[in-house]
Tab-separated table of C-alpha atoms in Angstrom:
chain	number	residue	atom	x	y	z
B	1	UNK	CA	53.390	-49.877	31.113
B	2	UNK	CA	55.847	-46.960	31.996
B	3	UNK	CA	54.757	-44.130	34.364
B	4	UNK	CA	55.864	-40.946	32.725
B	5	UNK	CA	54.798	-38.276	35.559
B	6	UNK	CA	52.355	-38.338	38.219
B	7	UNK	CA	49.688	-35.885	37.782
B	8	UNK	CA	49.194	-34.470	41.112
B	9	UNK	CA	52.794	-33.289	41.131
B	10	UNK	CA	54.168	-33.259	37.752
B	11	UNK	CA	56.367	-31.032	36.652
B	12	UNK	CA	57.541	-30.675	33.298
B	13	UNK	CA	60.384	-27.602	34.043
B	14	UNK	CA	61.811	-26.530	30.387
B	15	UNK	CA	59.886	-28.984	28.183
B	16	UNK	CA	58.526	-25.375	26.421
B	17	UNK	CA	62.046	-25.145	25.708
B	18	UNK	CA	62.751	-28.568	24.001
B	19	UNK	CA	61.964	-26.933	20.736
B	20	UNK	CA	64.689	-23.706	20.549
B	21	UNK	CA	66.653	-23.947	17.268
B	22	UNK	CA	65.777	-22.897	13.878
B	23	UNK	CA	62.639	-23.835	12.187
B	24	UNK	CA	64.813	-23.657	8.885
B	25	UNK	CA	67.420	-26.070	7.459
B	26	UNK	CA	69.290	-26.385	3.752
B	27	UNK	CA	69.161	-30.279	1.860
B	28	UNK	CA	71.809	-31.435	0.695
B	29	UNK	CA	72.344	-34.255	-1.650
B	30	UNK	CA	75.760	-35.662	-2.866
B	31	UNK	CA	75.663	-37.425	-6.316
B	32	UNK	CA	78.264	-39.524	-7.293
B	33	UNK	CA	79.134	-39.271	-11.122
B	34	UNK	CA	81.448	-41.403	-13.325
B	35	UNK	CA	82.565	-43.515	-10.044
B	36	UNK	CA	85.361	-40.315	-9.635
B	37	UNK	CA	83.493	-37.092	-9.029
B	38	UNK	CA	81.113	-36.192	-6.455
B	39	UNK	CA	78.754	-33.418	-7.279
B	40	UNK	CA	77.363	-31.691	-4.180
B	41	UNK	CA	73.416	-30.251	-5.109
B	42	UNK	CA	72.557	-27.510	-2.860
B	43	UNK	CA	68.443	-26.860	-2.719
B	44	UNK	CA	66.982	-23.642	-1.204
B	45	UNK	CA	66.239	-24.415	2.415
B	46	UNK	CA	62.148	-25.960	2.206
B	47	UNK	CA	59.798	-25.143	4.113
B	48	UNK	CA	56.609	-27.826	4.402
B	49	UNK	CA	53.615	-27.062	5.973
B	50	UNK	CA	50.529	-30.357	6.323
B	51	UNK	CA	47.235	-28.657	5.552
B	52	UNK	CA	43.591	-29.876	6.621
B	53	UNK	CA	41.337	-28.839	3.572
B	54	UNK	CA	37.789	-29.980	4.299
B	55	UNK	CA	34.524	-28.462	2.308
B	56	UNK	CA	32.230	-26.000	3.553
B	57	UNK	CA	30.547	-29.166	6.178
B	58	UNK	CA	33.549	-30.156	7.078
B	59	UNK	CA	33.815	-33.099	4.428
B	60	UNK	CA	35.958	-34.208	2.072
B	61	UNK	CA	37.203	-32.574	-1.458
B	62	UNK	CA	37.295	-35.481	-3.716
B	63	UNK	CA	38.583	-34.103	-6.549
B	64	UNK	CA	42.213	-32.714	-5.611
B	65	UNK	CA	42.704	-28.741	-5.582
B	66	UNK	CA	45.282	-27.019	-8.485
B	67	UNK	CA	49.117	-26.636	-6.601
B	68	UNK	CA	48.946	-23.099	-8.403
B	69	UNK	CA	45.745	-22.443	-5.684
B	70	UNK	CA	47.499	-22.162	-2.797
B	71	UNK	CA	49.095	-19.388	-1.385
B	72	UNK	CA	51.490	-18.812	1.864
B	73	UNK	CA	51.984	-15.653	4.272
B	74	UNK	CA	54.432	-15.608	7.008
B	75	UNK	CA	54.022	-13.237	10.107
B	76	UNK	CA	51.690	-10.785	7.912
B	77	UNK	CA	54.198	-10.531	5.103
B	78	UNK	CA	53.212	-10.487	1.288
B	79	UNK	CA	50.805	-13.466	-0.308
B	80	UNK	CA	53.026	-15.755	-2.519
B	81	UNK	CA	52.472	-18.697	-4.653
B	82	UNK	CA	53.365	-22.131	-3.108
B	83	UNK	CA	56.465	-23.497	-5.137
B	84	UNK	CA	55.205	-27.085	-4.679
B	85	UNK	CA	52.003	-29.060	-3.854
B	86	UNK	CA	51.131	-32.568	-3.208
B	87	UNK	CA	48.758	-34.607	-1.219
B	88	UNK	CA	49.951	-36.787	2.343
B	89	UNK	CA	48.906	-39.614	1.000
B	90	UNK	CA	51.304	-42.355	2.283
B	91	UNK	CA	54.122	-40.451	3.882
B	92	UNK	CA	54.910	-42.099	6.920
B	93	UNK	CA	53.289	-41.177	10.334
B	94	UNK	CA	54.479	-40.872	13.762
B	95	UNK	CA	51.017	-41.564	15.573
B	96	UNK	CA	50.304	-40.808	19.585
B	97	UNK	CA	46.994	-42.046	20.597
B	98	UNK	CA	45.894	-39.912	23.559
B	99	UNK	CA	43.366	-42.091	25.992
B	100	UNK	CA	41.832	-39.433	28.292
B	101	UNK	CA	40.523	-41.580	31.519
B	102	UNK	CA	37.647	-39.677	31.702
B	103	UNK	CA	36.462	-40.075	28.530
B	104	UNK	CA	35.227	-43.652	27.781
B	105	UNK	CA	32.570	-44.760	29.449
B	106	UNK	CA	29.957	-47.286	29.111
B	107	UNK	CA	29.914	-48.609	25.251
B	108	UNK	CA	32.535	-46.411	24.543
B	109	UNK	CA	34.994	-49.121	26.090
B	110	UNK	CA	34.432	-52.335	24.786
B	111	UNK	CA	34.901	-50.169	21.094
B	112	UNK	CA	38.041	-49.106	21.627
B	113	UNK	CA	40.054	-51.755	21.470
B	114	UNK	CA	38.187	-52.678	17.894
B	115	UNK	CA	38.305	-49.422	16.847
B	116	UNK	CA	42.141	-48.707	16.872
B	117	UNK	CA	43.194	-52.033	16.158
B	118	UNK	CA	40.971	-51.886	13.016
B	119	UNK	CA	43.085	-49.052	11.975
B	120	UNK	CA	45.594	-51.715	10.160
B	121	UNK	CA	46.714	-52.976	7.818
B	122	UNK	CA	44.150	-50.621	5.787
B	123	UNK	CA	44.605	-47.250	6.859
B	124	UNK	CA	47.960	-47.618	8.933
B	125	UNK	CA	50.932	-49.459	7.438
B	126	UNK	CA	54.106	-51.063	8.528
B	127	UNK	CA	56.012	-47.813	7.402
B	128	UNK	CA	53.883	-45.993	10.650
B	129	UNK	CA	54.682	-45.551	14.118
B	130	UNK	CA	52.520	-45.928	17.066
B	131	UNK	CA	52.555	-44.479	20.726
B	132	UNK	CA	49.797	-45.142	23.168
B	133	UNK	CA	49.497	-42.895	26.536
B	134	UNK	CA	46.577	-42.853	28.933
B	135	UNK	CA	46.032	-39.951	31.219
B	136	UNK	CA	44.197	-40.960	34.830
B	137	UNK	CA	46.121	-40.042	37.857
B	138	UNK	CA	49.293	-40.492	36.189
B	139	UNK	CA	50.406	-40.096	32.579
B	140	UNK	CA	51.362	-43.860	31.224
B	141	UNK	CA	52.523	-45.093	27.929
B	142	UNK	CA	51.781	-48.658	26.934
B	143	UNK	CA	53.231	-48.485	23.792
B	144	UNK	CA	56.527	-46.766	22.529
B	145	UNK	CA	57.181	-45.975	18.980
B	146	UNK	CA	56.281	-49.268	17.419
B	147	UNK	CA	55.688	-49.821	13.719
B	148	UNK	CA	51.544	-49.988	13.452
B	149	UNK	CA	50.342	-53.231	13.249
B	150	UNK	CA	47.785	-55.270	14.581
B	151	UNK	CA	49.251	-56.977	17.410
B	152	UNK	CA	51.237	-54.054	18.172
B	153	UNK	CA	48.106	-51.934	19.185
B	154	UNK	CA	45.636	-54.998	20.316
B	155	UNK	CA	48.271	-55.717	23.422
B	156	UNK	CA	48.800	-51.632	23.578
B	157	UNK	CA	45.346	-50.842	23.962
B	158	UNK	CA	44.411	-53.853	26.228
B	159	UNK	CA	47.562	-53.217	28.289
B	160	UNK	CA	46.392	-49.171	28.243
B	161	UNK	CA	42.660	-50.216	29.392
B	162	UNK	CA	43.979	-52.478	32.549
B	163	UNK	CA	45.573	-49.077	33.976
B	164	UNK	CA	42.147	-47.177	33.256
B	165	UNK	CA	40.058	-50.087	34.910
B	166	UNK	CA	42.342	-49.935	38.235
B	167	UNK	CA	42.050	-46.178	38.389
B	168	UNK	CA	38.638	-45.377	37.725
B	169	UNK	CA	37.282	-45.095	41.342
B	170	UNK	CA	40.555	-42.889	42.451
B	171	UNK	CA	39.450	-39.510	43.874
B	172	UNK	CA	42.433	-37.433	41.866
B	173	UNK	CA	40.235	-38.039	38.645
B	174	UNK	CA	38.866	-35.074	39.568
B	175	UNK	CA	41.730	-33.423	37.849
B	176	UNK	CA	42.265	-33.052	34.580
B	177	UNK	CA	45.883	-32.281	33.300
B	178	UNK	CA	45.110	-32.634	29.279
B	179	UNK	CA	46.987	-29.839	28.428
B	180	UNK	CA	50.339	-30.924	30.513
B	181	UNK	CA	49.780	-34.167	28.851
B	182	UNK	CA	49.313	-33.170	25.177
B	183	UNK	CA	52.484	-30.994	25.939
B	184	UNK	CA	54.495	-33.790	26.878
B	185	UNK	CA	53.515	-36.364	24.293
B	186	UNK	CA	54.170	-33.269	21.498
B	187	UNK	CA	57.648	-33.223	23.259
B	188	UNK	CA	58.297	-36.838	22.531
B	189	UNK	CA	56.727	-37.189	19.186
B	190	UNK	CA	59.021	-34.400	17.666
B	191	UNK	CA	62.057	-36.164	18.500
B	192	UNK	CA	60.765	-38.786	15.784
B	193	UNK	CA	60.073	-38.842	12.072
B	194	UNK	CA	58.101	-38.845	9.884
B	195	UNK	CA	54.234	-36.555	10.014
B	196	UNK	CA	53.832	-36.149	13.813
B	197	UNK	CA	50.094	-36.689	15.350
B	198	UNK	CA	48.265	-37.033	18.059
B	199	UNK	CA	44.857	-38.274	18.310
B	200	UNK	CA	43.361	-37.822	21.364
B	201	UNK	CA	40.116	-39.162	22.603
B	202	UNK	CA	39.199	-36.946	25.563
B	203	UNK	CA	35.898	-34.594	26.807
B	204	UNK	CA	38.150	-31.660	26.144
B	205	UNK	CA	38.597	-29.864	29.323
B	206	UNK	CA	41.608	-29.278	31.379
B	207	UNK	CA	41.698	-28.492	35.302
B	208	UNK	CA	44.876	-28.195	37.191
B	209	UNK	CA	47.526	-28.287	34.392
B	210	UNK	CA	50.488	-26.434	34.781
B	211	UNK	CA	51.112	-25.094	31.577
B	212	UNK	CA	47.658	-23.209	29.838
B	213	UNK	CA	46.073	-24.106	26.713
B	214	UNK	CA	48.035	-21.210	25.244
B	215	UNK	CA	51.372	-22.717	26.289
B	216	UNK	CA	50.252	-25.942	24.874
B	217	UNK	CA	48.858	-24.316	22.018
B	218	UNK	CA	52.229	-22.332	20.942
B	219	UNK	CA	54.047	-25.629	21.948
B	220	UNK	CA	52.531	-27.711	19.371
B	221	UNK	CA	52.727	-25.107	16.621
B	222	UNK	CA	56.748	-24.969	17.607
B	223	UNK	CA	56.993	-28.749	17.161
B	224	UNK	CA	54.952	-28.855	13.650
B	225	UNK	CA	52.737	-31.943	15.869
B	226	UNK	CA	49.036	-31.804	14.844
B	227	UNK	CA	46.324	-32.684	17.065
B	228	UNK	CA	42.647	-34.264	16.184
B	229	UNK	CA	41.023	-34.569	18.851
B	230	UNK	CA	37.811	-37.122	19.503
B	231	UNK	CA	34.816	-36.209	22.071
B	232	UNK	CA	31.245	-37.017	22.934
B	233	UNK	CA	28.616	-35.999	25.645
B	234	UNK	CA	28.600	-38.084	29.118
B	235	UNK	CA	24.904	-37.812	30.667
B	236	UNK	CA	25.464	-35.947	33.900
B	237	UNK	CA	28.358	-34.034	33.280
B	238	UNK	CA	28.246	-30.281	32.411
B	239	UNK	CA	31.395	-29.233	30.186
B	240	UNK	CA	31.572	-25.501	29.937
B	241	UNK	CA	31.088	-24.610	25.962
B	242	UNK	CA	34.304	-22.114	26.699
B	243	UNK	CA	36.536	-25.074	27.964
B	244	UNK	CA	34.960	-27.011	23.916
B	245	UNK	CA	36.110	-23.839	22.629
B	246	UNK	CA	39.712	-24.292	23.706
B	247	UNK	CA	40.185	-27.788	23.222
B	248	UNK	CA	38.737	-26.839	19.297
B	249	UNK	CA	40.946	-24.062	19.291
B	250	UNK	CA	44.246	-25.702	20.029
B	251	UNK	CA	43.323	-28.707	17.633
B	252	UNK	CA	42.776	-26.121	14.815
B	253	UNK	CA	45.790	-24.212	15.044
B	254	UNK	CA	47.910	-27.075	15.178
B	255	UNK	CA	46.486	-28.472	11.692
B	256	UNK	CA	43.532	-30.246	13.531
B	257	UNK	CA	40.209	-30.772	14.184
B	258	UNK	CA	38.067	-31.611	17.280
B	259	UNK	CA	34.819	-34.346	16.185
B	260	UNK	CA	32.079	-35.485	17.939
B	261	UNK	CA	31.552	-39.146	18.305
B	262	UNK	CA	28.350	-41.251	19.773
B	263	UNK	CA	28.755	-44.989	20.317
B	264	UNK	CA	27.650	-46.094	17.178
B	265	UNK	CA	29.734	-43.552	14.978
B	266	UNK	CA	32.750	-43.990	17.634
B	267	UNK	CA	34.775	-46.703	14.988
B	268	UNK	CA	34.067	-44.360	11.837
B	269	UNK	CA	35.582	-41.077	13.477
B	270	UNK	CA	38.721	-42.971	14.775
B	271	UNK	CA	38.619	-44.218	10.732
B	272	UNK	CA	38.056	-40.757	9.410
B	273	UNK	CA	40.972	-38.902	11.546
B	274	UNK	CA	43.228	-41.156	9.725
B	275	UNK	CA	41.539	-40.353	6.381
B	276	UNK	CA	41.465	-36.828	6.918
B	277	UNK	CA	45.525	-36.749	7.572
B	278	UNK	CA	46.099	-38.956	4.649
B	279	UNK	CA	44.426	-36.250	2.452
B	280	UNK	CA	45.794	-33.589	3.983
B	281	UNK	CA	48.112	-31.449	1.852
B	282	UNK	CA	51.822	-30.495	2.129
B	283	UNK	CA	52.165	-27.293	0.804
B	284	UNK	CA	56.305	-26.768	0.109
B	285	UNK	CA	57.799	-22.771	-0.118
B	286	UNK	CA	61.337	-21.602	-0.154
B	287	UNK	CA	62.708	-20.500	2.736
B	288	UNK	CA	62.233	-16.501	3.721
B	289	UNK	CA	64.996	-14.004	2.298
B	290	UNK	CA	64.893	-12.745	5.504
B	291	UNK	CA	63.721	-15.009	7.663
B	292	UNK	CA	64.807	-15.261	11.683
B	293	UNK	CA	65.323	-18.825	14.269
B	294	UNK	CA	62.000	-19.364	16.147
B	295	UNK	CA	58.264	-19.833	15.626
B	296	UNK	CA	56.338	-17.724	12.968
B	297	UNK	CA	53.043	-16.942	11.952
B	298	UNK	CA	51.952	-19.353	8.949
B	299	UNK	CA	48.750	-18.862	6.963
B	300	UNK	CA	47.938	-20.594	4.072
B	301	UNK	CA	45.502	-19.434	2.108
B	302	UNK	CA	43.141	-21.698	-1.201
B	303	UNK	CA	41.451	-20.261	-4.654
B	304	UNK	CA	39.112	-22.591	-4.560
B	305	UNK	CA	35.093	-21.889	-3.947
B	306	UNK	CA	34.825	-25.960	-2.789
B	307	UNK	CA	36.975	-24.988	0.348
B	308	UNK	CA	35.235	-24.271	3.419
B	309	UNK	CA	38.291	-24.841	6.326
B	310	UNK	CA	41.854	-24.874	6.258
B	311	UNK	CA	44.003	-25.847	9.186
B	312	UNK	CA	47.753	-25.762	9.082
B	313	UNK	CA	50.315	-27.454	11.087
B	314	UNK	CA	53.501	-25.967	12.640
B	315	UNK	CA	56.905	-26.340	10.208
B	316	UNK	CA	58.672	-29.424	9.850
B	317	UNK	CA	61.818	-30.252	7.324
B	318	UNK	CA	60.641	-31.412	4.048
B	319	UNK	CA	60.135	-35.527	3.072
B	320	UNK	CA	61.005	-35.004	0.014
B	321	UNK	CA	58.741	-35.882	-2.914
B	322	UNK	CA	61.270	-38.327	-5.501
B	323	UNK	CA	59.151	-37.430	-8.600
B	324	UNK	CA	60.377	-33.344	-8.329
B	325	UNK	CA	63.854	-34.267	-6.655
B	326	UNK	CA	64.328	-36.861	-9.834
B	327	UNK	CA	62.793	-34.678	-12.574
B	328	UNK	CA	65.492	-32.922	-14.461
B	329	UNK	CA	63.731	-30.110	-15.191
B	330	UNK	CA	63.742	-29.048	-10.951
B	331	UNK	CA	66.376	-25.876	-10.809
B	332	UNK	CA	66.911	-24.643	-6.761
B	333	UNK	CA	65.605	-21.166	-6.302
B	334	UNK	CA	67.708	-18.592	-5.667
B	335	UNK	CA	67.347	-15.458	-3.644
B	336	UNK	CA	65.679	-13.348	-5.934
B	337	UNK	CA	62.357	-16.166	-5.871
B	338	UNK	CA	62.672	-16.452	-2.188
B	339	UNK	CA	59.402	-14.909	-0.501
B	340	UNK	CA	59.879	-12.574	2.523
B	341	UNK	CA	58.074	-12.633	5.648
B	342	UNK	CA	56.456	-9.849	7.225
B	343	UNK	CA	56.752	-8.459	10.948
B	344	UNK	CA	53.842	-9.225	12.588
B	345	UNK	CA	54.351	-11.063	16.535
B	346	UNK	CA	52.382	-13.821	17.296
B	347	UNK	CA	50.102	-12.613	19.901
B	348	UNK	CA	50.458	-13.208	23.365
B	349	UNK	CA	48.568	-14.929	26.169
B	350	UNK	CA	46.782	-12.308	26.932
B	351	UNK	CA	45.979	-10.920	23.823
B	352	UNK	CA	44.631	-14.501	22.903
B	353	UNK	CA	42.493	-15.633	25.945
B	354	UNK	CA	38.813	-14.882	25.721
């Protein structure tokens, strides 16, 4: 188990600032041909963004949705067709599995070990990567970037619950620093590969962070990491519906969702997060003609009556798909197909707090 801050006096100076360059990169692929000559491809700098599609109640769309539906706006500017569209599927993941001290209690602990563990070899595969943090008085991570499998998160989770168990009766539980913590784990997940989530399993409020759920918020959008979050209802304990409303708000503008979980639907939630990133879809546009370094305004946008949400994660470099890359018929897009963006600001904290 390594402590990674203590929450009573954390502070996490310039970790807003981890993510600084561009958003925007070129590929670059060098073909060898005839053993002599190298051929240097240059593609249009790509631009992927994971989207959540669920139906109108927040289920599934079995049958998948046309590429030639979706449509992409940056900061305001013009509507424009998505050049490419494909589902998750089995891309690999970069998971961190949030444990918020204050959430389990009761039945809700003896299930958790289960729960995750059950997560392989089915739904999570060797190709996946695993963090585990728990958030009490301190922020600790049992587990560090491991490739998912079952042993891996059974001695993870256990190792994770022994710290919860010796902290449970310590008075500075009356804090709450979810959004310092969600902050930092964002800050380590985006230094890996792959599609970068967190899940966390938490009530959803936050007292006595140092950064605000706005911060956090803009933070995880920067570092294209999105967040599903997990909560239920303790008897006793009064949650403010505003303090809900943040939590759902900052899953949903990363690219996630907040569900509710009781003790006997607790394993099929922890199931269905991983389901519902597997299907999400990575919609692929050119980079802006004129586009500018920093964080932008993304909104994707589906002709499709069967869609009833759509949540969209920050940018991240393109894993590219083989099938296009390898089919002959691909040409790079040139300036005159690029989109352009528009020049609306993302808002500010206090144009954003209710």
């Amino acid at each position: 188990m390594v402590r990674i801050w203590n929450a009573l006096g954390m502070g996490l100076a310039g970790l807003l600032a981890v993510w600084s360059g561009s958003v925007l990169a070129a590929q670059t692929i060098q073909v060898p041909q005839d053993g002599q000559v190298s051929t240097l491809h240059v593609y249009t700098n790509l631009i992927q963004i994971p989207t959540l599609v669920l139906g109108p109640a927040l289920d599934q769309i079995k049958k998948p949705i046309a590429e030639n539906k979706f449509s992409v706006s940056v900061d305001s500017g013009p509507w424009f067709r998505a050049s490419h569209v494909r589902r998750e599927e089995d891309d690999p993941i970069s998971l961190a599995i949030l444990l918020d001290m204050r959430w389990g209690e009761g039945d809700f602990i003896p299930k958790l070990r289960d729960s995750i563990t059950d997560l392989t070899p089915s739904l999570l595969h060797a190709r996946d990567h695993v963090s585990i943090y728990v958030l009490g008085c301190d922020l600790m991570r049992s587990l560090n970037d491991v490739p998912a499998d079952t042993l891996h998160l059974r001695d993870g989770v256990d190792e994770a619950l022994r710290f919860w168990s010796a902290q449970r009766t310590v008075v500075c539980l009356e804090q709450d620093h979810l959004w310092d913590a969600l902050s930092y784990v964002a800050g380590q997940l985006y230094q890996l590969p792959g599609r970068r989530v967190i899940l966390a399993l938490s009530l959803g409020f936050d007292k006595g962070s140092k950064h605000t759920w706005n911060e956090t918020r803009r933070y995880l959008e920067d570092t294209g990491v999105a967040v599903f979050g997990v909560s239920h209802s303790i008897p006793g304990v009064q949650i403010e519906q505003r303090e809900l409303n943040l939590f759902g708000s900052v899953c949903e503008s990363s690219g996630g969702l907040v569900s509710r979980a009781t003790v006997p639907t607790f394993a099929a939630a922890v199931k269905t997060f991983v389901t519902m990133v597997r299907d999400r879809y990575i919609v692929e546009f050119p980079r802006p003609s004129n586009a500018t370094p920093g964080p932008h305004d993304m909104r994707v946008k589906i002709d499709d009556h069967r869609v009833g949400l759509i949540t969209a994660a920050g940018i991240s470099l393109p894993v590219q798909d083989p099938a296009v890359l390898a089919d002959p018929a691909t040409v790079s897009a040139g300036p005159k197909d690029a989109p352009e963006m528009g020049t609306r600001k993302i808002l500010t904290k206090s144009q954003l707090e209710p």
